[in-house]
């Protein structure tokens, strides 16, 4: 009799545990299904229908998207925005008539290009957009956080000398200026391809245009090169931009992964691989990045190299930078 009761208890426990396992399995499948649906919707928002597609040797797919259909125009404030095809002012006088009429001089060095150029170019009135893949989004902590920096403010410099800072495991070497109103800056950056040991590590060299305090409302425009397996899935050196108007918390993103930056150039793709790169005891290559504020329209424009005016961040995206920058940083 006692043995029979013990068996009955065992069977009840087995049935209970089996029921728990079935419930957990169903919940896991439902969660995975919801995540897949969420990822698919996000990919459909990011990857606009192209008029031409180019396969890059590094595995990237570059979509040539009509300028008026680019991700920037998902922003509600840009629904009726008239695209500004060129700035009204350029610090170097790029658009002066006498400069436009000059014949280009022969270049004595190998120009920096992007790897996808070897297989084609995008037509006029389109922009090249690096296609986002499912695995790109799945590497992020969540769909919402994909394309954004982690909640980590950039370091506030402590002296006027180049500074080395280790903050939460993130090492910075930076130089900066502050104490005035700034309306633009330029950086010439040697391009390397550092080897990354862990997928969550990254390396970069960049320019920062900053406004506001280093609290919850920091405005930042950034551009340079980076190696980030977590974001791109490989160890290639890539051109990148970033912007935020709320200290990286609720606004902004890398490249064109959210609405904001308006690209007008058909030659250069944000987030695409830069080629060639410098080698130890070998040829050296660099890129130049110029960012400046258009005094008439108020937008912040970006130029890559001497030939490519890429586009602009509309002034309404920012609070402090809508007027001017209060600090410029160079480094990584």
mmCIF file of C-alpha atoms in Angstrom:
data_model
loop_
_atom_site.group_PDB
_atom_site.id
_atom_site.type_symbol
_atom_site.label_atom_id
_atom_site.label_comp_id
_atom_site.label_asym_id
_atom_site.label_seq_id
_atom_site.Cartn_x
_atom_site.Cartn_y
_atom_site.Cartn_z
ATOM 1 C CA UNK A 1 0.000 0.000 0.000
ATOM 2 C CA UNK A 2 2.769 2.409 0.957
ATOM 3 C CA UNK A 3 4.669 1.549 -2.189
ATOM 4 C CA UNK A 4 1.609 2.268 -4.359
ATOM 5 C CA UNK A 5 1.123 5.729 -2.841
ATOM 6 C CA UNK A 6 4.768 6.544 -3.410
ATOM 7 C CA UNK A 7 4.468 5.652 -7.087
ATOM 8 C CA UNK A 8 1.397 7.830 -7.451
ATOM 9 C CA UNK A 9 3.235 10.805 -6.038
ATOM 10 C CA UNK A 10 6.096 10.219 -8.432
ATOM 11 C CA UNK A 11 3.753 10.119 -11.405
ATOM 12 C CA UNK A 12 2.126 13.389 -10.351
ATOM 13 C CA UNK A 13 5.510 15.039 -10.077
ATOM 14 C CA UNK A 14 6.521 13.742 -13.490
ATOM 15 C CA UNK A 15 3.319 15.053 -15.076
ATOM 16 C CA UNK A 16 3.828 18.445 -13.376
ATOM 17 C CA UNK A 17 7.422 18.720 -14.578
ATOM 18 C CA UNK A 18 6.405 17.701 -18.097
ATOM 19 C CA UNK A 19 3.726 20.393 -18.057
ATOM 20 C CA UNK A 20 6.285 22.988 -16.994
ATOM 21 C CA UNK A 21 8.652 21.920 -19.796
ATOM 22 C CA UNK A 22 5.872 22.177 -22.378
ATOM 23 C CA UNK A 23 4.950 25.663 -21.102
ATOM 24 C CA UNK A 24 8.560 26.850 -21.199
ATOM 25 C CA UNK A 25 9.058 25.432 -24.678
ATOM 26 C CA UNK A 26 5.895 27.155 -25.957
ATOM 27 C CA UNK A 27 6.957 30.453 -24.385
ATOM 28 C CA UNK A 28 10.409 30.179 -25.982
ATOM 29 C CA UNK A 29 8.912 29.519 -29.426
ATOM 30 C CA UNK A 30 6.509 32.437 -29.011
ATOM 31 C CA UNK A 31 9.342 34.730 -27.925
ATOM 32 C CA UNK A 32 11.508 33.656 -30.881
ATOM 33 C CA UNK A 33 8.604 34.187 -33.262
ATOM 34 C CA UNK A 34 7.964 37.668 -31.907
ATOM 35 C CA UNK A 35 11.656 38.538 -32.166
ATOM 36 C CA UNK A 36 11.823 37.330 -35.769
ATOM 37 C CA UNK A 37 8.768 39.426 -36.649
ATOM 38 C CA UNK A 38 10.281 42.457 -34.932
ATOM 39 C CA UNK A 39 13.599 41.994 -36.765
ATOM 40 C CA UNK A 40 11.821 41.586 -40.119
ATOM 41 C CA UNK A 41 9.829 44.787 -39.613
ATOM 42 C CA UNK A 42 13.002 46.655 -38.661
ATOM 43 C CA UNK A 43 14.850 45.380 -41.737
ATOM 44 C CA UNK A 44 11.957 46.485 -43.947
ATOM 45 C CA UNK A 45 12.161 49.971 -42.435
ATOM 46 C CA UNK A 46 15.928 50.232 -42.952
ATOM 47 C CA UNK A 47 16.348 48.556 -46.344
ATOM 48 C CA UNK A 48 14.581 50.777 -48.859
ATOM 49 C CA UNK A 49 13.764 49.445 -52.357
ATOM 50 C CA UNK A 50 16.834 50.036 -54.570
ATOM 51 C CA UNK A 51 17.063 50.938 -58.248
ATOM 52 C CA UNK A 52 20.389 49.073 -58.448
ATOM 53 C CA UNK A 53 22.286 46.648 -56.215
ATOM 54 C CA UNK A 54 26.058 46.180 -56.051
ATOM 55 C CA UNK A 55 27.813 43.238 -54.377
ATOM 56 C CA UNK A 56 31.021 44.232 -52.622
ATOM 57 C CA UNK A 57 34.051 41.881 -52.431
ATOM 58 C CA UNK A 58 33.858 42.020 -48.618
ATOM 59 C CA UNK A 59 30.352 40.527 -48.586
ATOM 60 C CA UNK A 60 28.438 43.792 -48.244
ATOM 61 C CA UNK A 61 25.415 44.505 -50.393
ATOM 62 C CA UNK A 62 25.160 48.148 -51.464
ATOM 63 C CA UNK A 63 21.688 49.329 -52.465
ATOM 64 C CA UNK A 64 21.387 52.413 -54.683
ATOM 65 C CA UNK A 65 18.329 54.111 -53.175
ATOM 66 C CA UNK A 66 16.641 57.215 -54.612
ATOM 67 C CA UNK A 67 17.731 60.289 -52.647
ATOM 68 C CA UNK A 68 14.135 61.126 -51.711
ATOM 69 C CA UNK A 69 13.504 57.578 -50.411
ATOM 70 C CA UNK A 70 16.461 57.321 -48.021
ATOM 71 C CA UNK A 71 15.978 56.436 -44.313
ATOM 72 C CA UNK A 72 16.258 60.092 -43.205
ATOM 73 C CA UNK A 73 12.791 60.830 -44.503
ATOM 74 C CA UNK A 74 11.173 58.429 -42.063
ATOM 75 C CA UNK A 75 11.562 61.267 -39.548
ATOM 76 C CA UNK A 76 8.183 63.002 -39.016
ATOM 77 C CA UNK A 77 9.806 66.458 -39.200
ATOM 78 C CA UNK A 78 11.279 65.670 -42.629
ATOM 79 C CA UNK A 79 8.083 64.676 -44.438
ATOM 80 C CA UNK A 80 7.924 67.974 -46.354
ATOM 81 C CA UNK A 81 11.643 68.781 -46.200
ATOM 82 C CA UNK A 82 13.160 70.265 -49.359
ATOM 83 C CA UNK A 83 16.500 68.567 -49.914
ATOM 84 C CA UNK A 84 19.445 70.960 -49.955
ATOM 85 C CA UNK A 85 21.671 69.550 -52.696
ATOM 86 C CA UNK A 86 24.707 71.660 -51.741
ATOM 87 C CA UNK A 87 25.704 74.005 -48.941
ATOM 88 C CA UNK A 88 25.400 77.764 -49.339
ATOM 89 C CA UNK A 89 28.885 78.157 -47.868
ATOM 90 C CA UNK A 90 32.044 76.061 -47.891
ATOM 91 C CA UNK A 91 35.054 76.828 -45.637
ATOM 92 C CA UNK A 92 37.570 75.946 -48.361
ATOM 93 C CA UNK A 93 35.714 77.684 -51.183
ATOM 94 C CA UNK A 94 34.979 74.395 -52.945
ATOM 95 C CA UNK A 95 32.036 75.887 -54.825
ATOM 96 C CA UNK A 96 33.681 79.111 -55.973
ATOM 97 C CA UNK A 97 33.393 79.505 -59.735
ATOM 98 C CA UNK A 98 37.126 79.860 -60.296
ATOM 99 C CA UNK A 99 37.787 76.617 -58.458
ATOM 100 C CA UNK A 100 35.078 74.750 -60.304
ATOM 101 C CA UNK A 101 36.577 75.794 -63.632
ATOM 102 C CA UNK A 102 40.069 74.590 -62.761
ATOM 103 C CA UNK A 103 41.238 71.370 -64.352
ATOM 104 C CA UNK A 104 41.887 68.640 -61.783
ATOM 105 C CA UNK A 105 45.558 68.096 -61.059
ATOM 106 C CA UNK A 106 47.127 64.676 -61.363
ATOM 107 C CA UNK A 107 47.260 62.950 -57.986
ATOM 108 C CA UNK A 108 50.630 61.748 -56.810
ATOM 109 C CA UNK A 109 49.167 59.246 -54.352
ATOM 110 C CA UNK A 110 46.681 56.415 -54.353
ATOM 111 C CA UNK A 111 43.255 57.868 -53.548
ATOM 112 C CA UNK A 112 41.195 56.410 -50.722
ATOM 113 C CA UNK A 113 38.136 54.636 -52.083
ATOM 114 C CA UNK A 114 35.632 52.107 -50.805
ATOM 115 C CA UNK A 115 35.864 48.408 -51.576
ATOM 116 C CA UNK A 116 32.438 48.166 -53.237
ATOM 117 C CA UNK A 117 33.612 50.584 -55.969
ATOM 118 C CA UNK A 118 35.458 47.681 -57.628
ATOM 119 C CA UNK A 119 32.103 46.218 -58.716
ATOM 120 C CA UNK A 120 30.221 49.341 -59.762
ATOM 121 C CA UNK A 121 28.845 52.761 -58.834
ATOM 122 C CA UNK A 122 25.435 54.151 -58.017
ATOM 123 C CA UNK A 123 23.662 56.343 -60.604
ATOM 124 C CA UNK A 124 22.936 60.036 -60.077
ATOM 125 C CA UNK A 125 19.994 60.975 -57.859
ATOM 126 C CA UNK A 126 20.570 57.883 -55.717
ATOM 127 C CA UNK A 127 22.663 57.262 -52.618
ATOM 128 C CA UNK A 128 24.559 54.069 -51.735
ATOM 129 C CA UNK A 129 23.166 52.387 -48.622
ATOM 130 C CA UNK A 130 24.830 49.396 -46.968
ATOM 131 C CA UNK A 131 22.100 46.781 -46.663
ATOM 132 C CA UNK A 132 21.382 45.653 -43.110
ATOM 133 C CA UNK A 133 21.206 41.870 -42.660
ATOM 134 C CA UNK A 134 19.283 39.832 -40.109
ATOM 135 C CA UNK A 135 22.495 38.738 -38.411
ATOM 136 C CA UNK A 136 23.546 42.387 -38.006
ATOM 137 C CA UNK A 137 20.438 43.150 -35.961
ATOM 138 C CA UNK A 138 20.645 39.911 -33.970
ATOM 139 C CA UNK A 139 24.146 40.823 -32.748
ATOM 140 C CA UNK A 140 22.668 43.833 -30.929
ATOM 141 C CA UNK A 141 21.299 43.549 -27.388
ATOM 142 C CA UNK A 142 17.855 44.340 -28.799
ATOM 143 C CA UNK A 143 16.252 45.535 -32.025
ATOM 144 C CA UNK A 144 15.698 48.932 -30.402
ATOM 145 C CA UNK A 145 19.390 49.283 -29.515
ATOM 146 C CA UNK A 146 20.714 48.204 -32.945
ATOM 147 C CA UNK A 147 22.846 50.930 -34.503
ATOM 148 C CA UNK A 148 23.188 52.872 -31.258
ATOM 149 C CA UNK A 149 26.064 53.296 -28.887
ATOM 150 C CA UNK A 150 25.785 51.819 -25.438
ATOM 151 C CA UNK A 151 24.805 54.157 -22.610
ATOM 152 C CA UNK A 152 28.308 55.519 -22.219
ATOM 153 C CA UNK A 153 29.083 59.215 -22.398
ATOM 154 C CA UNK A 154 32.261 60.248 -24.158
ATOM 155 C CA UNK A 155 35.009 61.324 -21.760
ATOM 156 C CA UNK A 156 35.199 64.895 -20.528
ATOM 157 C CA UNK A 157 38.797 66.090 -20.976
ATOM 158 C CA UNK A 158 40.691 67.189 -17.873
ATOM 159 C CA UNK A 159 43.426 69.327 -19.412
ATOM 160 C CA UNK A 160 44.428 71.110 -22.596
ATOM 161 C CA UNK A 161 47.065 68.467 -23.291
ATOM 162 C CA UNK A 162 46.341 65.246 -25.185
ATOM 163 C CA UNK A 163 44.622 63.014 -22.660
ATOM 164 C CA UNK A 164 44.593 59.270 -22.046
ATOM 165 C CA UNK A 165 41.487 58.161 -20.177
ATOM 166 C CA UNK A 166 40.349 54.725 -19.072
ATOM 167 C CA UNK A 167 36.642 54.843 -18.298
ATOM 168 C CA UNK A 168 34.703 51.620 -17.761
ATOM 169 C CA UNK A 169 37.307 49.741 -19.787
ATOM 170 C CA UNK A 170 37.134 52.215 -22.680
ATOM 171 C CA UNK A 171 40.471 53.859 -23.393
ATOM 172 C CA UNK A 172 40.590 57.240 -25.096
ATOM 173 C CA UNK A 173 43.443 59.355 -26.419
ATOM 174 C CA UNK A 174 42.043 62.792 -27.258
ATOM 175 C CA UNK A 175 42.970 66.392 -27.933
ATOM 176 C CA UNK A 176 40.368 69.158 -27.754
ATOM 177 C CA UNK A 177 39.527 72.853 -27.787
ATOM 178 C CA UNK A 178 36.782 74.636 -25.866
ATOM 179 C CA UNK A 179 35.828 78.059 -24.518
ATOM 180 C CA UNK A 180 34.425 79.612 -27.691
ATOM 181 C CA UNK A 181 31.714 79.129 -30.280
ATOM 182 C CA UNK A 182 32.795 76.741 -33.045
ATOM 183 C CA UNK A 183 31.185 76.374 -36.449
ATOM 184 C CA UNK A 184 33.244 73.585 -37.949
ATOM 185 C CA UNK A 185 36.362 71.423 -37.737
ATOM 186 C CA UNK A 186 38.564 69.240 -39.880
ATOM 187 C CA UNK A 187 40.527 66.055 -39.217
ATOM 188 C CA UNK A 188 43.107 64.227 -41.309
ATOM 189 C CA UNK A 189 43.262 60.666 -40.008
ATOM 190 C CA UNK A 190 45.750 57.906 -40.783
ATOM 191 C CA UNK A 191 43.785 54.761 -41.697
ATOM 192 C CA UNK A 192 44.670 51.439 -40.101
ATOM 193 C CA UNK A 193 43.034 48.039 -39.654
ATOM 194 C CA UNK A 194 43.689 47.056 -36.017
ATOM 195 C CA UNK A 195 42.972 43.444 -35.135
ATOM 196 C CA UNK A 196 40.099 43.067 -32.694
ATOM 197 C CA UNK A 197 40.355 40.193 -30.226
ATOM 198 C CA UNK A 198 36.761 40.077 -28.959
ATOM 199 C CA UNK A 199 33.543 40.705 -30.897
ATOM 200 C CA UNK A 200 32.373 43.296 -28.361
ATOM 201 C CA UNK A 201 35.608 45.293 -28.684
ATOM 202 C CA UNK A 202 36.137 48.065 -31.210
ATOM 203 C CA UNK A 203 38.754 50.538 -32.341
ATOM 204 C CA UNK A 204 38.320 53.921 -34.002
ATOM 205 C CA UNK A 205 39.773 57.308 -34.841
ATOM 206 C CA UNK A 206 37.414 60.230 -35.169
ATOM 207 C CA UNK A 207 36.335 63.849 -34.902
ATOM 208 C CA UNK A 208 33.686 65.060 -32.420
ATOM 209 C CA UNK A 209 31.585 68.246 -32.723
ATOM 210 C CA UNK A 210 30.047 68.806 -29.283
ATOM 211 C CA UNK A 211 27.457 71.066 -27.714
ATOM 212 C CA UNK A 212 25.986 71.255 -24.220
ATOM 213 C CA UNK A 213 27.155 69.586 -21.038
ATOM 214 C CA UNK A 214 28.427 66.050 -20.471
ATOM 215 C CA UNK A 215 25.165 65.149 -18.742
ATOM 216 C CA UNK A 216 21.852 63.949 -20.112
ATOM 217 C CA UNK A 217 21.544 66.505 -22.930
ATOM 218 C CA UNK A 218 24.892 66.307 -24.748
ATOM 219 C CA UNK A 219 24.732 67.044 -28.491
ATOM 220 C CA UNK A 220 27.341 65.281 -30.617
ATOM 221 C CA UNK A 221 28.204 64.884 -34.307
ATOM 222 C CA UNK A 222 30.973 62.365 -34.992
ATOM 223 C CA UNK A 223 32.793 60.947 -37.987
ATOM 224 C CA UNK A 224 35.899 58.893 -38.705
ATOM 225 C CA UNK A 225 36.872 55.277 -39.246
ATOM 226 C CA UNK A 226 36.136 52.307 -37.015
ATOM 227 C CA UNK A 227 36.652 48.568 -36.730
ATOM 228 C CA UNK A 228 33.625 47.070 -34.973
ATOM 229 C CA UNK A 229 32.809 43.348 -35.382
ATOM 230 C CA UNK A 230 29.783 43.820 -33.119
ATOM 231 C CA UNK A 231 28.222 46.355 -35.484
ATOM 232 C CA UNK A 232 29.405 45.103 -38.897
ATOM 233 C CA UNK A 233 30.244 41.435 -38.361
ATOM 234 C CA UNK A 234 33.862 41.643 -39.542
ATOM 235 C CA UNK A 235 37.243 43.236 -38.867
ATOM 236 C CA UNK A 236 37.206 45.712 -41.771
ATOM 237 C CA UNK A 237 38.007 49.397 -41.378
ATOM 238 C CA UNK A 238 34.881 51.372 -42.207
ATOM 239 C CA UNK A 239 33.807 54.973 -42.607
ATOM 240 C CA UNK A 240 31.294 55.906 -39.935
ATOM 241 C CA UNK A 241 29.236 58.789 -38.618
ATOM 242 C CA UNK A 242 27.209 59.167 -35.441
ATOM 243 C CA UNK A 243 24.914 61.771 -33.965
ATOM 244 C CA UNK A 244 22.946 62.246 -30.755
ATOM 245 C CA UNK A 245 21.044 65.096 -29.124
ATOM 246 C CA UNK A 246 20.486 63.304 -25.814
ATOM 247 C CA UNK A 247 23.828 61.876 -24.649
ATOM 248 C CA UNK A 248 23.351 58.610 -26.601
ATOM 249 C CA UNK A 249 20.271 57.616 -24.610
ATOM 250 C CA UNK A 250 17.180 58.106 -26.772
ATOM 251 C CA UNK A 251 18.344 59.802 -29.981
ATOM 252 C CA UNK A 252 20.813 59.200 -32.765
ATOM 253 C CA UNK A 253 22.580 56.279 -34.407
ATOM 254 C CA UNK A 254 25.479 55.162 -36.559
ATOM 255 C CA UNK A 255 25.474 56.023 -40.253
ATOM 256 C CA UNK A 256 21.984 55.791 -41.791
ATOM 257 C CA UNK A 257 20.543 53.325 -39.272
ATOM 258 C CA UNK A 258 17.903 55.809 -38.124
ATOM 259 C CA UNK A 259 16.276 58.895 -39.586
ATOM 260 C CA UNK A 260 18.420 62.010 -39.301
ATOM 261 C CA UNK A 261 21.418 62.477 -41.612
ATOM 262 C CA UNK A 262 20.408 63.442 -45.164
ATOM 263 C CA UNK A 263 22.852 62.118 -47.775
ATOM 264 C CA UNK A 264 23.114 63.770 -51.194
ATOM 265 C CA UNK A 265 26.248 62.038 -52.527
ATOM 266 C CA UNK A 266 26.075 58.950 -54.783
ATOM 267 C CA UNK A 267 29.731 57.906 -54.424
ATOM 268 C CA UNK A 268 30.351 57.127 -50.750
ATOM 269 C CA UNK A 269 28.441 54.665 -48.554
ATOM 270 C CA UNK A 270 28.253 55.193 -44.806
ATOM 271 C CA UNK A 271 29.540 52.128 -42.975
ATOM 272 C CA UNK A 272 31.331 50.723 -46.027
ATOM 273 C CA UNK A 273 34.904 49.414 -46.052
ATOM 274 C CA UNK A 274 37.706 51.906 -46.707
ATOM 275 C CA UNK A 275 40.490 50.809 -49.056
ATOM 276 C CA UNK A 276 43.479 50.825 -49.020
ATOM 277 C CA UNK A 277 44.711 50.994 -45.409
ATOM 278 C CA UNK A 278 48.139 51.754 -43.957
ATOM 279 C CA UNK A 279 50.657 49.030 -43.180
ATOM 280 C CA UNK A 280 53.544 48.816 -40.729
ATOM 281 C CA UNK A 281 56.744 49.786 -42.582
ATOM 282 C CA UNK A 282 54.606 50.097 -45.689
ATOM 283 C CA UNK A 283 52.568 52.692 -47.563
ATOM 284 C CA UNK A 284 50.534 55.117 -45.462
ATOM 285 C CA UNK A 285 47.004 56.283 -46.270
ATOM 286 C CA UNK A 286 44.766 58.828 -44.656
ATOM 287 C CA UNK A 287 41.279 60.268 -44.931
ATOM 288 C CA UNK A 288 40.169 63.818 -44.291
ATOM 289 C CA UNK A 289 36.822 64.743 -42.779
ATOM 290 C CA UNK A 290 35.426 68.261 -42.726
ATOM 291 C CA UNK A 291 32.264 69.165 -40.801
ATOM 292 C CA UNK A 292 30.887 72.700 -40.807
ATOM 293 C CA UNK A 293 27.717 74.644 -40.146
ATOM 294 C CA UNK A 294 25.953 76.327 -43.046
ATOM 295 C CA UNK A 295 25.385 79.915 -41.806
ATOM 296 C CA UNK A 296 22.257 80.389 -43.915
ATOM 297 C CA UNK A 297 20.347 77.130 -43.482
ATOM 298 C CA UNK A 298 21.931 76.150 -40.166
ATOM 299 C CA UNK A 299 22.565 72.517 -41.144
ATOM 300 C CA UNK A 300 25.809 70.707 -40.287
ATOM 301 C CA UNK A 301 27.496 69.463 -43.479
ATOM 302 C CA UNK A 302 30.091 66.717 -43.888
ATOM 303 C CA UNK A 303 32.771 66.324 -46.547
ATOM 304 C CA UNK A 304 34.875 63.188 -47.066
ATOM 305 C CA UNK A 305 38.262 63.784 -48.700
ATOM 306 C CA UNK A 306 38.630 66.646 -51.164
ATOM 307 C CA UNK A 307 35.913 65.555 -53.545
ATOM 308 C CA UNK A 308 32.872 64.244 -51.699
ATOM 309 C CA UNK A 309 30.369 66.508 -49.946
ATOM 310 C CA UNK A 310 28.259 63.741 -48.445
ATOM 311 C CA UNK A 311 25.242 65.475 -46.905
ATOM 312 C CA UNK A 312 24.014 67.150 -43.740
ATOM 313 C CA UNK A 313 22.440 66.828 -40.316
ATOM 314 C CA UNK A 314 19.402 69.175 -40.200
ATOM 315 C CA UNK A 315 19.689 71.769 -37.443
ATOM 316 C CA UNK A 316 16.332 70.801 -35.904
ATOM 317 C CA UNK A 317 17.837 67.501 -34.720
ATOM 318 C CA UNK A 318 19.778 69.387 -32.052
ATOM 319 C CA UNK A 319 19.311 71.821 -29.198
ATOM 320 C CA UNK A 320 22.793 73.209 -28.433
ATOM 321 C CA UNK A 321 24.260 72.474 -31.865
ATOM 322 C CA UNK A 322 21.373 74.324 -33.485
ATOM 323 C CA UNK A 323 23.408 77.430 -32.615
ATOM 324 C CA UNK A 324 27.070 76.384 -32.457
ATOM 325 C CA UNK A 325 29.464 73.873 -30.948
ATOM 326 C CA UNK A 326 31.151 74.516 -27.599
ATOM 327 C CA UNK A 327 33.907 71.878 -27.890
ATOM 328 C CA UNK A 328 35.809 70.022 -30.621
ATOM 329 C CA UNK A 329 37.641 66.756 -29.956
ATOM 330 C CA UNK A 330 40.038 64.710 -32.069
ATOM 331 C CA UNK A 331 41.202 61.207 -31.193
ATOM 332 C CA UNK A 332 39.827 57.784 -30.483
#
